[in-house]
PDB file of C-alpha atoms in Angstrom:
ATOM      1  CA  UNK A  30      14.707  20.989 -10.446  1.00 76.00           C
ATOM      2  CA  UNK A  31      14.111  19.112  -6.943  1.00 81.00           C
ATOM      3  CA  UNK A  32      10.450  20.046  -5.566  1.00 93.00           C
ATOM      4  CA  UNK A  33       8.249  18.762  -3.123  1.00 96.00           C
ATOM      5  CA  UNK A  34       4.415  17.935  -3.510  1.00 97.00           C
ATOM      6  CA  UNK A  35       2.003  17.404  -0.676  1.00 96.00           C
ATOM      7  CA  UNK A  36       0.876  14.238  -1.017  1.00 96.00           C
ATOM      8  CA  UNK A  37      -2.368  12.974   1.065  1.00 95.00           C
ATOM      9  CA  UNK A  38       0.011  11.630   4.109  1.00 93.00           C
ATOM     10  CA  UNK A  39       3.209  12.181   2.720  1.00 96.00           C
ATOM     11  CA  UNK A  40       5.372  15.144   1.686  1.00 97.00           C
ATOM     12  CA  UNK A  41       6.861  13.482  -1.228  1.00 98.00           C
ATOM     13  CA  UNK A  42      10.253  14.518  -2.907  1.00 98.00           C
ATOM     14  CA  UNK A  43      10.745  14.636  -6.682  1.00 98.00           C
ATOM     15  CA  UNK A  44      13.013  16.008  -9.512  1.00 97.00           C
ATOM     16  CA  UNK A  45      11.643  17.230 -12.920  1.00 97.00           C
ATOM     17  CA  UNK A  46      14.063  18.523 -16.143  1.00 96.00           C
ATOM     18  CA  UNK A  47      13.522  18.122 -19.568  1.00 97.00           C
ATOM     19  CA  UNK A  48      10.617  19.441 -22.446  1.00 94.00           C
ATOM     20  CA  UNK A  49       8.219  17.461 -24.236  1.00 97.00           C
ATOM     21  CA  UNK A  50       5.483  15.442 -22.605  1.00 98.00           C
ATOM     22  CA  UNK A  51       5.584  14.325 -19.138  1.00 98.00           C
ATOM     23  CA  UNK A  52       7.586  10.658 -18.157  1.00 98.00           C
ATOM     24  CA  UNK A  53       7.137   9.523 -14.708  1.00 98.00           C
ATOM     25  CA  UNK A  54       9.686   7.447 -13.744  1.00 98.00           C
ATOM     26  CA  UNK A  55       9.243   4.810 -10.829  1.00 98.00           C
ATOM     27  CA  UNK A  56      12.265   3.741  -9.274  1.00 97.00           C
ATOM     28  CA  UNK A  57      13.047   0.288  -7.213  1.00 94.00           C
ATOM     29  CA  UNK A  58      12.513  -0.843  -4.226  1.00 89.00           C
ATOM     30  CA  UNK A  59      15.294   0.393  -1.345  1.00 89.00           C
ATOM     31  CA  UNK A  60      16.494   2.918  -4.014  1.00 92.00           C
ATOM     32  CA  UNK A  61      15.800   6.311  -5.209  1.00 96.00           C
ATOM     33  CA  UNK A  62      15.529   8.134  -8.552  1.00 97.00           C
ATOM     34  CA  UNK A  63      19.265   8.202  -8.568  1.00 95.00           C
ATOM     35  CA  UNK A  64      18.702   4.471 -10.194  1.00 96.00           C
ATOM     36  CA  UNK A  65      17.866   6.337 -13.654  1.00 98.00           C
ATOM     37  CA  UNK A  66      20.751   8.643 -13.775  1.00 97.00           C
ATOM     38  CA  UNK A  67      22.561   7.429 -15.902  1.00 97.00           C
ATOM     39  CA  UNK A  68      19.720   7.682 -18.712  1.00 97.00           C
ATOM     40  CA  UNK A  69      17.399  10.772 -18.076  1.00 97.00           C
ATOM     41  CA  UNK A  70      20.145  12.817 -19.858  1.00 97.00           C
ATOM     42  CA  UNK A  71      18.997  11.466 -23.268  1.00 98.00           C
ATOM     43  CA  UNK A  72      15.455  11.094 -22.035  1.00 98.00           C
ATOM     44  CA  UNK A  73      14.988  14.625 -21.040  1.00 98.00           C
ATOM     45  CA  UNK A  74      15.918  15.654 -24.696  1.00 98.00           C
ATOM     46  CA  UNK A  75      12.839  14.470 -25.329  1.00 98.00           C
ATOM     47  CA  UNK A  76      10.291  14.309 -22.853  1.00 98.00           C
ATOM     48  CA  UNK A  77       9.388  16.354 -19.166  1.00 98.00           C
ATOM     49  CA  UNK A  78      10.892  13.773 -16.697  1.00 98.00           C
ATOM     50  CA  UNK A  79       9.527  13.630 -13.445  1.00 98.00           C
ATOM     51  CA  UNK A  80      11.535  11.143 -11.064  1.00 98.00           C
ATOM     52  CA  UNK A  81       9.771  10.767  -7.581  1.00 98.00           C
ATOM     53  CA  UNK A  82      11.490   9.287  -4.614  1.00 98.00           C
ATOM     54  CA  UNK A  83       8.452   7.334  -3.176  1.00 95.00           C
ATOM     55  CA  UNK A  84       7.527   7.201   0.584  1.00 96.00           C
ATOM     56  CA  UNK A  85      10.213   6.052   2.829  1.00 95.00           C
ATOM     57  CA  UNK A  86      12.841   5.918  -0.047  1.00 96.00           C
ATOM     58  CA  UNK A  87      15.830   8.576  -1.224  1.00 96.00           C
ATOM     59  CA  UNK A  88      14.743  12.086   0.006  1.00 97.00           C
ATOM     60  CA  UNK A  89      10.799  11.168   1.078  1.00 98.00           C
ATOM     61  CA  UNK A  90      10.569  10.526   4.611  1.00 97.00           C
ATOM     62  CA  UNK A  91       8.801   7.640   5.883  1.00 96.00           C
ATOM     63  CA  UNK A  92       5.475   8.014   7.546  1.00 95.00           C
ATOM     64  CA  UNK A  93       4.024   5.845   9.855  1.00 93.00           C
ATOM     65  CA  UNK A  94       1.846   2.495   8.873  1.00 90.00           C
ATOM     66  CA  UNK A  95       3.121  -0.111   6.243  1.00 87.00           C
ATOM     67  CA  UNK A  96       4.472   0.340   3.037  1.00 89.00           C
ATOM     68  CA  UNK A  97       1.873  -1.298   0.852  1.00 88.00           C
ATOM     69  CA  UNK A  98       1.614  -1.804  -2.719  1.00 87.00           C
ATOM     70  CA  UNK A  99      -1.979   0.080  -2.561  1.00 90.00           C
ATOM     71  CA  UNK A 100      -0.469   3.004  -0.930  1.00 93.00           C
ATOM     72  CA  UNK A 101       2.431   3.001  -3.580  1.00 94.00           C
ATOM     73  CA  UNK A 102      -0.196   2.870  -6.011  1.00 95.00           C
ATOM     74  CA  UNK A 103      -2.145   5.810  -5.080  1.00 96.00           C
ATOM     75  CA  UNK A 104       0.833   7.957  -4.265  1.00 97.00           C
ATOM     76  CA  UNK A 105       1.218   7.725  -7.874  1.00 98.00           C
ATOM     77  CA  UNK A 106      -2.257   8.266  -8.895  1.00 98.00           C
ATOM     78  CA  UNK A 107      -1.791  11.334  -6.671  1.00 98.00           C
ATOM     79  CA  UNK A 108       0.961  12.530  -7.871  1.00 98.00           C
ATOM     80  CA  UNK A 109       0.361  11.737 -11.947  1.00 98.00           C
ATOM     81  CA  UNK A 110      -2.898  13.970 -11.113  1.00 98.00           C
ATOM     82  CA  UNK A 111      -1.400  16.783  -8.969  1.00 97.00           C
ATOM     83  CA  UNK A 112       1.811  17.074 -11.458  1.00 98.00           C
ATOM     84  CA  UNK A 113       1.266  15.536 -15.103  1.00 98.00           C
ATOM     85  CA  UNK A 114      -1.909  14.565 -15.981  1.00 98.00           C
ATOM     86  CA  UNK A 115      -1.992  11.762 -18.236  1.00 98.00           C
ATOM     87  CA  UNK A 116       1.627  10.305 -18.596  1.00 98.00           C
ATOM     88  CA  UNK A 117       3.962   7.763 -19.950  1.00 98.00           C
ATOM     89  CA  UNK A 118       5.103   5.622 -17.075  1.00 98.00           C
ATOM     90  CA  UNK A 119       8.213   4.027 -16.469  1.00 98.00           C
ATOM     91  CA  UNK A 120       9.097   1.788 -13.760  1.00 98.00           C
ATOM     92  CA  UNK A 121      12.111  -0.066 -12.898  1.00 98.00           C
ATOM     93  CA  UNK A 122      11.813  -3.359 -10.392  1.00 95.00           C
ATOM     94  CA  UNK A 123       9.638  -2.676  -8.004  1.00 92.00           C
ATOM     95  CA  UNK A 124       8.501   0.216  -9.565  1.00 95.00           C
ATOM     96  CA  UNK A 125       8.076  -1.151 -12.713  1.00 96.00           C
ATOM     97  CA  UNK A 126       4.918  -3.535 -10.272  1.00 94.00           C
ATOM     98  CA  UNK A 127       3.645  -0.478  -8.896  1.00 95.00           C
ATOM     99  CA  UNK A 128       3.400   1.295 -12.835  1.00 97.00           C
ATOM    100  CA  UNK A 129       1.604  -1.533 -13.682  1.00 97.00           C
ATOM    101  CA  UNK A 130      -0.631  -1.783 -11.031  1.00 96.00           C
ATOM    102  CA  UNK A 131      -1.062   2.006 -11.855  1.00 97.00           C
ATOM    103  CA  UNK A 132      -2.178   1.380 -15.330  1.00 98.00           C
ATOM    104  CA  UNK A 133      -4.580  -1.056 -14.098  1.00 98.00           C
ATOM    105  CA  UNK A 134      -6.255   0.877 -11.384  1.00 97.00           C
ATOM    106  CA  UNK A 135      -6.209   4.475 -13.550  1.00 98.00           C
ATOM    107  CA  UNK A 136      -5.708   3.630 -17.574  1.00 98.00           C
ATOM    108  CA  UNK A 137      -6.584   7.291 -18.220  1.00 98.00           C
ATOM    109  CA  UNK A 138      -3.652   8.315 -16.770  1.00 98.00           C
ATOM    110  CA  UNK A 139      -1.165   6.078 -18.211  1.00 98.00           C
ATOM    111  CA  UNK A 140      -0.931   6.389 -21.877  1.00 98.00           C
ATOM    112  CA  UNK A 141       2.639   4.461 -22.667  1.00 98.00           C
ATOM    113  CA  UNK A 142       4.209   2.171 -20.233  1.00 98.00           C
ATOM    114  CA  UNK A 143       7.703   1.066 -19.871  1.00 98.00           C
ATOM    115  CA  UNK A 144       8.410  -1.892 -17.124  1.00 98.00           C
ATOM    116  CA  UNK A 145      12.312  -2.469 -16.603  1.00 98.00           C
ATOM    117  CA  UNK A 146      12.955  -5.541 -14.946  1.00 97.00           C
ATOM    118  CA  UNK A 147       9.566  -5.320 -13.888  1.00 96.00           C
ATOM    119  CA  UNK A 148       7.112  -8.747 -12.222  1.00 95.00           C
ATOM    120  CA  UNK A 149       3.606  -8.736 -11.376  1.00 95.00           C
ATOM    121  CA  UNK A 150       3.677 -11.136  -8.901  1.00 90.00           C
ATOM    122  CA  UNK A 151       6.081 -12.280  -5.559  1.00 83.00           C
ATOM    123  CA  UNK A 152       7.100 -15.485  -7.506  1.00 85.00           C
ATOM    124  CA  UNK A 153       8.933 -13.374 -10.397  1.00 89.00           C
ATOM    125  CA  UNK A 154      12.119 -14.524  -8.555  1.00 82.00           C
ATOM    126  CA  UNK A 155      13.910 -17.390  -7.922  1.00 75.00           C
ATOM    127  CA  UNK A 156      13.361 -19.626  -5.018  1.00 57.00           C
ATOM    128  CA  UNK A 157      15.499 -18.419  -2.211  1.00 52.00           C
ATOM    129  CA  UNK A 158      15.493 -15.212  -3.520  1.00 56.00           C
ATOM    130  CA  UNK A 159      12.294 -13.836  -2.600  1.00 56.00           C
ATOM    131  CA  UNK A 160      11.454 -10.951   0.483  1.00 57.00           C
ATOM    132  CA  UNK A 161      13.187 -11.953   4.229  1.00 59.00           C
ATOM    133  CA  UNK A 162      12.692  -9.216   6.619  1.00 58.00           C
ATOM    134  CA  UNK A 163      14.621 -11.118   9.247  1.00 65.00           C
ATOM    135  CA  UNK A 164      17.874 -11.022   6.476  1.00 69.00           C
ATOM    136  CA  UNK A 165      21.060  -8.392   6.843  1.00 75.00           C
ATOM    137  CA  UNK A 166      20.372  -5.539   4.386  1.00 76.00           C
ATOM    138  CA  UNK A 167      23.625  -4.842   1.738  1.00 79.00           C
ATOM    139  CA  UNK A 168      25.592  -2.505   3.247  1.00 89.00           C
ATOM    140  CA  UNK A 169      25.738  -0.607  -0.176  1.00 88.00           C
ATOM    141  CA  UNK A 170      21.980  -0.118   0.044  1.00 90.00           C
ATOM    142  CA  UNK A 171      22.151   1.267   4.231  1.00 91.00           C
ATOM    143  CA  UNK A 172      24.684   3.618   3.004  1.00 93.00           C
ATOM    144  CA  UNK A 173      22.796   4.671   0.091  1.00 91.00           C
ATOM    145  CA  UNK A 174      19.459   4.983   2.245  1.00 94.00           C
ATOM    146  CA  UNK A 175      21.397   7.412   4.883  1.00 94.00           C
ATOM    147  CA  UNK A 176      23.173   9.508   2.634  1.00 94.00           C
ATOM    148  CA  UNK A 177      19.805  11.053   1.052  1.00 95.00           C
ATOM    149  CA  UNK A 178      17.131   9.945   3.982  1.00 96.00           C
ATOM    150  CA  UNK A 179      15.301  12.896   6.119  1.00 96.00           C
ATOM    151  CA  UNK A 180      14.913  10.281   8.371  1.00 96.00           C
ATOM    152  CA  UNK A 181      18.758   9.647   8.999  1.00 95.00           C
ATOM    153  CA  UNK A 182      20.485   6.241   9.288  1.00 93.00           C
ATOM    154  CA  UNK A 183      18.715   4.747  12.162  1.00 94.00           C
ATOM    155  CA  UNK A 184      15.554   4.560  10.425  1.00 95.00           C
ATOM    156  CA  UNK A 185      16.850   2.709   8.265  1.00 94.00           C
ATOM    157  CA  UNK A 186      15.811  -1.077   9.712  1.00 92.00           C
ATOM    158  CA  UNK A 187      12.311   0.091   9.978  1.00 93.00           C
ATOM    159  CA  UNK A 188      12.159   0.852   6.417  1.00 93.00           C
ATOM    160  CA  UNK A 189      14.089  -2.272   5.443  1.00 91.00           C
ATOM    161  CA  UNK A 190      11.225  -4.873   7.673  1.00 88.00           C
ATOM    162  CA  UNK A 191       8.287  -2.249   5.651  1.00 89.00           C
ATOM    163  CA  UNK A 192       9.631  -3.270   2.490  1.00 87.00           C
ATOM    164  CA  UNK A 193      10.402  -6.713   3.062  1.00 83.00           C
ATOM    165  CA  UNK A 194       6.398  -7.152   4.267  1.00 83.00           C
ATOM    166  CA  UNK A 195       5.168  -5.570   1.433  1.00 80.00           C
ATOM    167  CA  UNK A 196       6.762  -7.942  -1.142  1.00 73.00           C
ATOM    168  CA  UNK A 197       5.397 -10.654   0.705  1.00 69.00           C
ATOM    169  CA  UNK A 198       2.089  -9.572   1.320  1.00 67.00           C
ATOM    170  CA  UNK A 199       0.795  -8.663  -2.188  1.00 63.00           C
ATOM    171  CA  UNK A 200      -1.294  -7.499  -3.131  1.00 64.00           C
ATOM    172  CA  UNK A 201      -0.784  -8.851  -6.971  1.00 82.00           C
ATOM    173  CA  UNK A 202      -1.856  -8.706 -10.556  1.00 92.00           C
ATOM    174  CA  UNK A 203      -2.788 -12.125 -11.752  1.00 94.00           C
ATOM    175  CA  UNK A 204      -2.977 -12.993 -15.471  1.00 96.00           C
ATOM    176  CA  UNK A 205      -6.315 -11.857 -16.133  1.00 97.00           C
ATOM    177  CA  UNK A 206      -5.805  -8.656 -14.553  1.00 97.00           C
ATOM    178  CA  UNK A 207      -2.793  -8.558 -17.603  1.00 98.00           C
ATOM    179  CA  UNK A 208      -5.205  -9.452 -20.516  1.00 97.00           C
ATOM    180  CA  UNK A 209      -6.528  -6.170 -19.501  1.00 98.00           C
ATOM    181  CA  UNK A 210      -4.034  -3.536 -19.412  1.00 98.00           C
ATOM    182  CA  UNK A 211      -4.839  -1.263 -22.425  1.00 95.00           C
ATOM    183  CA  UNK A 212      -1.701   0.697 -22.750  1.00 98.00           C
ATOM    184  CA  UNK A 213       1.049   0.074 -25.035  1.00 98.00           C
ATOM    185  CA  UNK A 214       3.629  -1.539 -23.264  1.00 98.00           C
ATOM    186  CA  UNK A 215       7.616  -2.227 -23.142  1.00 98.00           C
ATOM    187  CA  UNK A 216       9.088  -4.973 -21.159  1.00 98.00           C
ATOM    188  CA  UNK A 217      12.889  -4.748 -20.727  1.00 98.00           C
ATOM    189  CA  UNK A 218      14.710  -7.186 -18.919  1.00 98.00           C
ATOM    190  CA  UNK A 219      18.246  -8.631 -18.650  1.00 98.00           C
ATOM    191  CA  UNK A 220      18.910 -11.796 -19.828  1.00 98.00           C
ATOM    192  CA  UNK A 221      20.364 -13.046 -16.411  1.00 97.00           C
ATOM    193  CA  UNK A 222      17.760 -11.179 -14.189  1.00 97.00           C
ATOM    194  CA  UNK A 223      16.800 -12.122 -11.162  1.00 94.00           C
ATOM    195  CA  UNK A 224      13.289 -11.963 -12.324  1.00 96.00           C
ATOM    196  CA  UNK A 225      12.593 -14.872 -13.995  1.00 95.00           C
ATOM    197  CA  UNK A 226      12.892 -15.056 -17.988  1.00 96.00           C
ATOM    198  CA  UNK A 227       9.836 -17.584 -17.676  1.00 96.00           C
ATOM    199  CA  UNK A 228       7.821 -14.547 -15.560  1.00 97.00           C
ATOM    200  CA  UNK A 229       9.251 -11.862 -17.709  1.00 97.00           C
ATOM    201  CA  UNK A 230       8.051 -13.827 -20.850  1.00 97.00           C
ATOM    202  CA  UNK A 231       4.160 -14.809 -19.308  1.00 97.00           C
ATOM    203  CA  UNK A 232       3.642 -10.788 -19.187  1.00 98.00           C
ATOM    204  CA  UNK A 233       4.718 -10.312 -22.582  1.00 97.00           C
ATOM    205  CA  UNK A 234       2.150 -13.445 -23.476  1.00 96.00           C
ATOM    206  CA  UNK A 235      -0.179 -11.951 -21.985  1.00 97.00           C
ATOM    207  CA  UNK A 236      -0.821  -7.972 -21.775  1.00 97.00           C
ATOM    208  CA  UNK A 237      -2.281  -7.556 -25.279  1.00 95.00           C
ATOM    209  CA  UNK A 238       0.060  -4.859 -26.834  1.00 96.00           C
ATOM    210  CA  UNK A 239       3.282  -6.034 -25.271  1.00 97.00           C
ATOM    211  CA  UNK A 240       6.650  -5.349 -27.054  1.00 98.00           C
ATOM    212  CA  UNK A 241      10.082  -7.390 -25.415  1.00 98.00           C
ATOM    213  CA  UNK A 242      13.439  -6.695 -25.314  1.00 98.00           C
ATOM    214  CA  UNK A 243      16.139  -8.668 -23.695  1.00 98.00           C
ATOM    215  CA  UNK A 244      19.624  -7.183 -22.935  1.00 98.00           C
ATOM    216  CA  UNK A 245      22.078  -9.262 -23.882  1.00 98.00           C
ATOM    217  CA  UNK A 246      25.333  -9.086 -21.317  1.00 98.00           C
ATOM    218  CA  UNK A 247      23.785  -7.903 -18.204  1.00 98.00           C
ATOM    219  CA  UNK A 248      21.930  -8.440 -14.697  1.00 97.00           C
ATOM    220  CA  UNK A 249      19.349  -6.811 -12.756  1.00 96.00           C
ATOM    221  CA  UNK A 250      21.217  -3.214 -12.649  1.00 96.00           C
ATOM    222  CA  UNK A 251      20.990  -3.298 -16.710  1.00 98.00           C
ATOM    223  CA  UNK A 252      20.284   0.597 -16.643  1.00 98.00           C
ATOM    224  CA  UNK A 253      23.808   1.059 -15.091  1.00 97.00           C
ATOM    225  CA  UNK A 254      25.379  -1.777 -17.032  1.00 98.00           C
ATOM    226  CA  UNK A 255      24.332  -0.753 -20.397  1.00 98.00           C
ATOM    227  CA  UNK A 256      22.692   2.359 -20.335  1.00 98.00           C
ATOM    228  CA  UNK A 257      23.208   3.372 -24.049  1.00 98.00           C
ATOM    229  CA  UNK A 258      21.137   0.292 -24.767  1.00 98.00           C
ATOM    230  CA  UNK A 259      18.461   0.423 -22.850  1.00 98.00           C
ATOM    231  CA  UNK A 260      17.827   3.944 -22.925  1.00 98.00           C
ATOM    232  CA  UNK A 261      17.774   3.820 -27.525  1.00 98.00           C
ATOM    233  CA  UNK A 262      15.610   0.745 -26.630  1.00 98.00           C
ATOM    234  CA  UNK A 263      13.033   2.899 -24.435  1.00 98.00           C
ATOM    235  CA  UNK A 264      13.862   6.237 -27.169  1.00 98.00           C
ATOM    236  CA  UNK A 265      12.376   3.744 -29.760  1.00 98.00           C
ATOM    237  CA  UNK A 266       9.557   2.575 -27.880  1.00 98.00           C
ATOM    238  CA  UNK A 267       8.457   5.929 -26.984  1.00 98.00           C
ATOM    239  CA  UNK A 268       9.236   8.002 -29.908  1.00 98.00           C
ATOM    240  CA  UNK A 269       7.697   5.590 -32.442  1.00 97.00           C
ATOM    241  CA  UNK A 270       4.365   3.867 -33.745  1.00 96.00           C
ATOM    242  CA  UNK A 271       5.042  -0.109 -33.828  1.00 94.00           C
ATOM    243  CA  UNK A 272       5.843  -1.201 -37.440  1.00 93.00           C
ATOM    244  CA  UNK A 273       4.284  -3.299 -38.750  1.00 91.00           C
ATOM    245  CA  UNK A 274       5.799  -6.926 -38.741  1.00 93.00           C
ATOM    246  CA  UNK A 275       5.906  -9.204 -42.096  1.00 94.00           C
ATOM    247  CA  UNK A 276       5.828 -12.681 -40.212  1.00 95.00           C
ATOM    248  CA  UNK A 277       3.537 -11.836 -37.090  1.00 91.00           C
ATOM    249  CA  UNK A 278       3.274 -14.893 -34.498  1.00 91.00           C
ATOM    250  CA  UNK A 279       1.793 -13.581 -31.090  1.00 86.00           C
ATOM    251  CA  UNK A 280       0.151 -10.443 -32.779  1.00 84.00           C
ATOM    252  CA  UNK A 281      -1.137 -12.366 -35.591  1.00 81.00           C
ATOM    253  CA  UNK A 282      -3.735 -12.966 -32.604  1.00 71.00           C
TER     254      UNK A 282
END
């Protein structure tokens, strides 16, 4: 059922359906929730889903001052305290940096965590490929942005230049901060992402109860491309204790 929540400085828009525990679920950047539709209806057999549109993005309007990771951050804490309470927490892309920045800054409040073709740093993508604020948006994403936006289709640019600052400018986890995220955690990525294999695989080396899976067959939209997959992937993850492994390599450690 869409709902709003008063946010400090923002009147924030979100959907919630399901039963079961609560899973927020962080969307990417210049999207909105609609990015997970095509796998909350198996997810909400199972758990409370809450899908926020964060500041500036789908049906949250933009407020004024930059977009920063920070803020992002404790929009969520906000709205994980306000909402949920202590949560699994999914986030895809750009989301999937602010979850984890989430479970660094509040670990209480993230118990599981699920990053989908999620980075922890600006160099997760190729060279050439990284934040330009002075590059022509896709026209899918403009359309997108002023078919939902409060703010209507002019606003768009504005939003566009916040975003493209805010990848550049950080801030960033480094690979200490990763040795010390305590929750259980699934990385999903495709294998021809454009986050880097290499980047995807120094998270999994590094945060301490990592799991990976790679989708075979698809790109950086895997949750549209294969949805059956990655959604039994996350069921899995969720609904189950880890086995334990007979020929243990990295968690022999």
């Amino acid at each position: 059922m869409a709902n709003h929540v008063e946010l400090p400085g923002v009147r924030a828009w979100y959907d919630d359906f399901g039963t079961g525990d609560p899973l927020v679920m962080l969307h990417g950047g210049m999207t909105d929730s609609g990015c997970f539709a095509h796998c909350t209806k198996r997810l909400a057999e199972h758990f409370h889903l809450y899908t926020p549109d964060r500041r500036a993005h789908g049906r949250t309007p933009d407020v004024d001052g930059p977009l920063t990771a920070d803020v992002l951050v404790q929009d969520t804490v906000d709205f994980i305290e306000r909402l949920t309470g202590p949560t699994d927490l999914l986030g895809y892309s750009a989301g999937g940096l602010i979850a984890l920045m989430t479970a660094l800054a509040r670990p209480d409040l993230v118990r599981r965590l699920v990053l989908v073709s999620g980075f922890y740093n600006s160099e997760a993508m190729p060279a050439g490929m990284g934040p330009d604020e002075n590059a022509e948006p896709p026209e899918m994403i403009a359309r997108l942005y002023a078919e939902v936006s409060p703010d209507g289709a002019d606003h768009f640019p504005v939003v566009w230049r916040k975003v493209q600052r805010a990848m550049r400018s950080g801030p960033e986890a480094t690979i200490d901060d990763l040795k010390t995220i305590a929750s259980r955690t699934l990385l999903v990525a495709a294998d021809d992402d454009i986050v880097r294999l290499d980047h995807t695989r120094e998270m999994y080396a590094n945060i301490p109860r990592a799991e990976l899976a790679i989708v075979p067959g698809t790109s950086h939209v895997l949750l549209e491309e294969k949805p059956d997959l990655c959604t039994t992937l996350i069921l899995d993850f969720l609904l189950h204790d880890p086995v334990q492994t007979y020929m243990p390599i990295q968690r022999a450690r």
